[in-house]
Every structure is written in structure tokens, then in C-alpha cells.
Short mmCIF file of C-alpha atoms in Angstrom, two decimals:
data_model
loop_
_atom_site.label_atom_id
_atom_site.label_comp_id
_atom_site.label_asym_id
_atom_site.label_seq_id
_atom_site.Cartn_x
_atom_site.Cartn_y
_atom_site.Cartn_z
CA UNK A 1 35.34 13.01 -1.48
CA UNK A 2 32.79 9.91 -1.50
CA UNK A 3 30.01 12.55 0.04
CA UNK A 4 30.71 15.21 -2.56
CA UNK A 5 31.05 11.88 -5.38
CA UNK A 6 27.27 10.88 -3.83
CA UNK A 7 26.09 14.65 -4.31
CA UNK A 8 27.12 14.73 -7.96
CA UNK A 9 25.50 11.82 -8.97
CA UNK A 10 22.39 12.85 -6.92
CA UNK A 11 21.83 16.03 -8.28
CA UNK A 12 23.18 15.37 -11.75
CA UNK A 13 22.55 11.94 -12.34
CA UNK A 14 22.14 11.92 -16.33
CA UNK A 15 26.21 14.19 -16.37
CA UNK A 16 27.54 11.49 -13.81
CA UNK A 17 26.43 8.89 -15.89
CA UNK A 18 29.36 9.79 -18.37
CA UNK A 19 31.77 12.38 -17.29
CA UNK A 20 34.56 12.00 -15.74
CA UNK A 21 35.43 13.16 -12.10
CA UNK A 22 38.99 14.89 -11.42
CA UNK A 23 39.88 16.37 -7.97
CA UNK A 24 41.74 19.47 -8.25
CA UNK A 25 42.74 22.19 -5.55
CA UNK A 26 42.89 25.60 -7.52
CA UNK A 27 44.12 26.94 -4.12
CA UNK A 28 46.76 24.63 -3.85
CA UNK A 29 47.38 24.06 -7.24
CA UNK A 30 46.97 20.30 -7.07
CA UNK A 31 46.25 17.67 -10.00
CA UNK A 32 45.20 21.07 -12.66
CA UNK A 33 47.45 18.96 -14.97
CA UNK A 34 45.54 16.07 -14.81
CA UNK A 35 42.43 18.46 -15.19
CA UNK A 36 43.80 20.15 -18.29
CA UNK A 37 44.72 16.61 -19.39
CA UNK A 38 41.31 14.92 -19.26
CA UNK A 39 39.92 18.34 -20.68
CA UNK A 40 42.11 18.09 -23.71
CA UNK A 41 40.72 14.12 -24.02
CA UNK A 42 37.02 14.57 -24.22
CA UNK A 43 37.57 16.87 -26.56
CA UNK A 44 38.92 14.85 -28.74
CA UNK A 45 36.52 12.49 -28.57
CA UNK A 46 33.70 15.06 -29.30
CA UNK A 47 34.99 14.35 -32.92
CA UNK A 48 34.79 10.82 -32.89
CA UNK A 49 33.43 9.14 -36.12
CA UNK A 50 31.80 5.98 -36.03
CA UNK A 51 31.23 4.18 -39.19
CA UNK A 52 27.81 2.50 -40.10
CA UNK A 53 29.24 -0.97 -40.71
CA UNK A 54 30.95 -0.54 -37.64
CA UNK A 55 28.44 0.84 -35.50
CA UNK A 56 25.94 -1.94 -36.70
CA UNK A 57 28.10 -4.92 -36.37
CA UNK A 58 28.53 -3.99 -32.34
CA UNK A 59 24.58 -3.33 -32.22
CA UNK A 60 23.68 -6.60 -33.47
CA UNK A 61 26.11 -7.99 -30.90
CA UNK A 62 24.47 -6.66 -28.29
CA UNK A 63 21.03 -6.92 -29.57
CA UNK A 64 22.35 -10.52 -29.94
CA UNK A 65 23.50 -11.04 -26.07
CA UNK A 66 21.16 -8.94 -24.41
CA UNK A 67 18.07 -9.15 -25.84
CA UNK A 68 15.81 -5.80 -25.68
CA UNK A 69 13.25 -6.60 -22.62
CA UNK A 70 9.41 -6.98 -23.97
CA UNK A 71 6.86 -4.46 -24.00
CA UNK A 72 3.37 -5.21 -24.77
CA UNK A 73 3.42 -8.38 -27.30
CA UNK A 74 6.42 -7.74 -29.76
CA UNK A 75 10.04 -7.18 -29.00
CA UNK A 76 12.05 -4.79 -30.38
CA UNK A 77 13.63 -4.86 -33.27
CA UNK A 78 16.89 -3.52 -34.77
CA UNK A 79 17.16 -3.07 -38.41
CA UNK A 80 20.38 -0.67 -39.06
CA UNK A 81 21.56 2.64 -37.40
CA UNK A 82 23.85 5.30 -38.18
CA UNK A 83 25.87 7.94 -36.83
CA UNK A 84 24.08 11.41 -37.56
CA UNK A 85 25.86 14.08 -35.82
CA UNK A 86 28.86 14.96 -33.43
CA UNK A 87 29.43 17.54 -30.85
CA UNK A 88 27.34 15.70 -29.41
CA UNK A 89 27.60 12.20 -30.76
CA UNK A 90 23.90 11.13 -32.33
CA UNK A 91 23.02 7.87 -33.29
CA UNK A 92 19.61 7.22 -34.86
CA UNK A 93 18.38 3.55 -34.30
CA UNK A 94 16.00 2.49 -37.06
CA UNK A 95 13.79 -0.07 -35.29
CA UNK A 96 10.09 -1.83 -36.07
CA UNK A 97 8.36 0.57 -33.08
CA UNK A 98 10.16 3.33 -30.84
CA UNK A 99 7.59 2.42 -28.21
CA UNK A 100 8.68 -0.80 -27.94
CA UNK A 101 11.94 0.45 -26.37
CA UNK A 102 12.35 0.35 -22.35
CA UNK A 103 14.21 3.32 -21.15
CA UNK A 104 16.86 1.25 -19.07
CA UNK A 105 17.79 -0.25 -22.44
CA UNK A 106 18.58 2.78 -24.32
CA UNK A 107 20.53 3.83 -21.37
CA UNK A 108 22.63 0.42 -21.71
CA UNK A 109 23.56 0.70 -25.10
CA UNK A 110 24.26 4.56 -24.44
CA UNK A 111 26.82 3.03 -21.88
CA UNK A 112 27.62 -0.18 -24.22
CA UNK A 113 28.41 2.40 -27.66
CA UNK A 114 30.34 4.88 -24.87
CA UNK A 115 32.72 1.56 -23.99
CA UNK A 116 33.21 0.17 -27.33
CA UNK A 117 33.93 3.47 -28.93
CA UNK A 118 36.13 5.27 -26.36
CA UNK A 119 33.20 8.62 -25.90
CA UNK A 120 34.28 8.40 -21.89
CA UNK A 121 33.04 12.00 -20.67
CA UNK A 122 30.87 12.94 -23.78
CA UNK A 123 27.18 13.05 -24.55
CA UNK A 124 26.03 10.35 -26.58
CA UNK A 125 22.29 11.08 -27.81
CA UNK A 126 20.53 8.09 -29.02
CA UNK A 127 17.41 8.58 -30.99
CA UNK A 128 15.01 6.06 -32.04
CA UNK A 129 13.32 6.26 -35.58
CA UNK A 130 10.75 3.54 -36.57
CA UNK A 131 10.83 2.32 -40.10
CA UNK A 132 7.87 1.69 -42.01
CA UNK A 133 7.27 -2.31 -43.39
CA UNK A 134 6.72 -1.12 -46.62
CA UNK A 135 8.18 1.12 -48.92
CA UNK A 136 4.89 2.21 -50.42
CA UNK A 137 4.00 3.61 -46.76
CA UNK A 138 7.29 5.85 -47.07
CA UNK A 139 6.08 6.85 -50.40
CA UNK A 140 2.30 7.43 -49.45
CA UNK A 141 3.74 9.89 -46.05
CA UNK A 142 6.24 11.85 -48.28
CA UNK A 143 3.30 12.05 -50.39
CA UNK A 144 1.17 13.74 -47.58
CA UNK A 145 4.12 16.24 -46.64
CA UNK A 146 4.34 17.61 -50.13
CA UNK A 147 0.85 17.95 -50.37
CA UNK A 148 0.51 19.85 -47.01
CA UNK A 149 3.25 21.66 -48.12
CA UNK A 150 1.85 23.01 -51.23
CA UNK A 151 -1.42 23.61 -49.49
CA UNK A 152 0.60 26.56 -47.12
CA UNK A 153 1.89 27.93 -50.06
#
């Protein structure tokens, strides 16, 4: 079991991550309960809601404790997030620069938001979105959209 255990998370290291393991013997008809009974629970939680207070309460938490770590000269940081899909979960993270984001952080709050939130055995995309300072910037790049847009037409 422990070789086999050491292969999955080798060759499918993003899966092992989050899913669940469960032994079975089709052959010999052992533990396809349990099977069937873990099935039946991540598919519940493929339908799990998270609300935005929530969801940004727990961030700041963490944000709090374990500060993002620095790249280049300004830290990252977190201004509100929200749940935008299911099946898989999605949470968009509005923050001052994506870039300023270290992979092995995402990954931890991936793992923190699984724990707090009960998505054991689900994907859990997390997507980073940087938000202008200014609302006139928002204004002048919906500005250029329309304007390209009406130029194709």
C-alpha cells in the first residue's frame, strides 16, 4: 500500500494533494461500501457554498497569521474575495498585484479554505484578480473595451 500511496502522489501530485485514498478489492469485494460512501461525500461537497463575509473573515485570518512571503519590494495584499463558481469550487482573490503571489502560498490557502470549509476530495480553483487603485482606471479600461468593441463591429 505505502509503494502504490508513493506512486499516486508521484505521478499525480496536484489529485493527491486533495482526494481522498480508499482501498477496495473489487475481486474480493472488500471496503466498496466505504468507496460508495466517500463517493457519495465529495459529492456533496461539490455544492458547497461559501459566503463572502465568511470566506473573507477566514482570509484575513490567515493573511493575518501567515503573512504572504515577499516578492520583489511590496507584499501582497488582500482586499476582498468571493466565491464565483462550484463544480469546481472558484474563488477569485482581489489583491494589489497577482504577481506578487508565490505559488507555495496559493497552494496553502487552497489547503487552508479546503480545511476550514470541509471541500476534502474536491478541486478548489483559486484565481487571482488585481484591482485597480482607482476607480477612474476601471472606468478608463471599460472605456477601452467598448471602444474596441465598437471598432469590430
Amino acid at each position: 500500500r505505502k509503494t502504490v500511496l508513493e506512486e499516486i502522489r508521484r505521478t499525480m501530485p496536484k489529485l493527491a494533494a486533495y482526494a481522498p485514498v480508499e482501498w477496495i478489492s473489487a475481486e474480493k469485494k472488500l471496503n466498496l461500501d466505504s468507496l460508495l460512501d466517500r463517493m457519495t461525500e465529495v459529492m456533496e461537497q461539490l455544492d458547497v457554498v461559501i459566503p463572502t463575509g465568511v470566506l473573507n473573515r477566514l482570509l484575513a485570518d490567515i493573511f493575518e497569521k501567515h503573512t504572504p512571503p515577499m516578492i520583489g519590494s511590496a507584499p501582497l495584499k488582500l482586499y476582498y474575495a468571493n466565491m464565483t463558481g462550484s463544480r469546481p469550487a472558484r474563488v477569485r482573490l482581489f489583491v494589489n498585484r497577482t504577481e506578487l503571489a508565490a505559488d507555495n502560498y496559493i497552494v496553502f490557502l487552497r489547503k487552508k479554505l479546503r480545511e476550514a470549509f470541509g471541500m476534502i476530495g474536491t478541486p478548489l480553483i483559486v484565481e487571482l484578480k488585481a484591482r485597480p487603485k482607482k476607480v477612474e482606471s476601471v472606468r478608463r479600461n471599460e472605456n477601452r473595451e467598448n471602444n474596441r468593441q465598437k471598432r469590430r463591429k
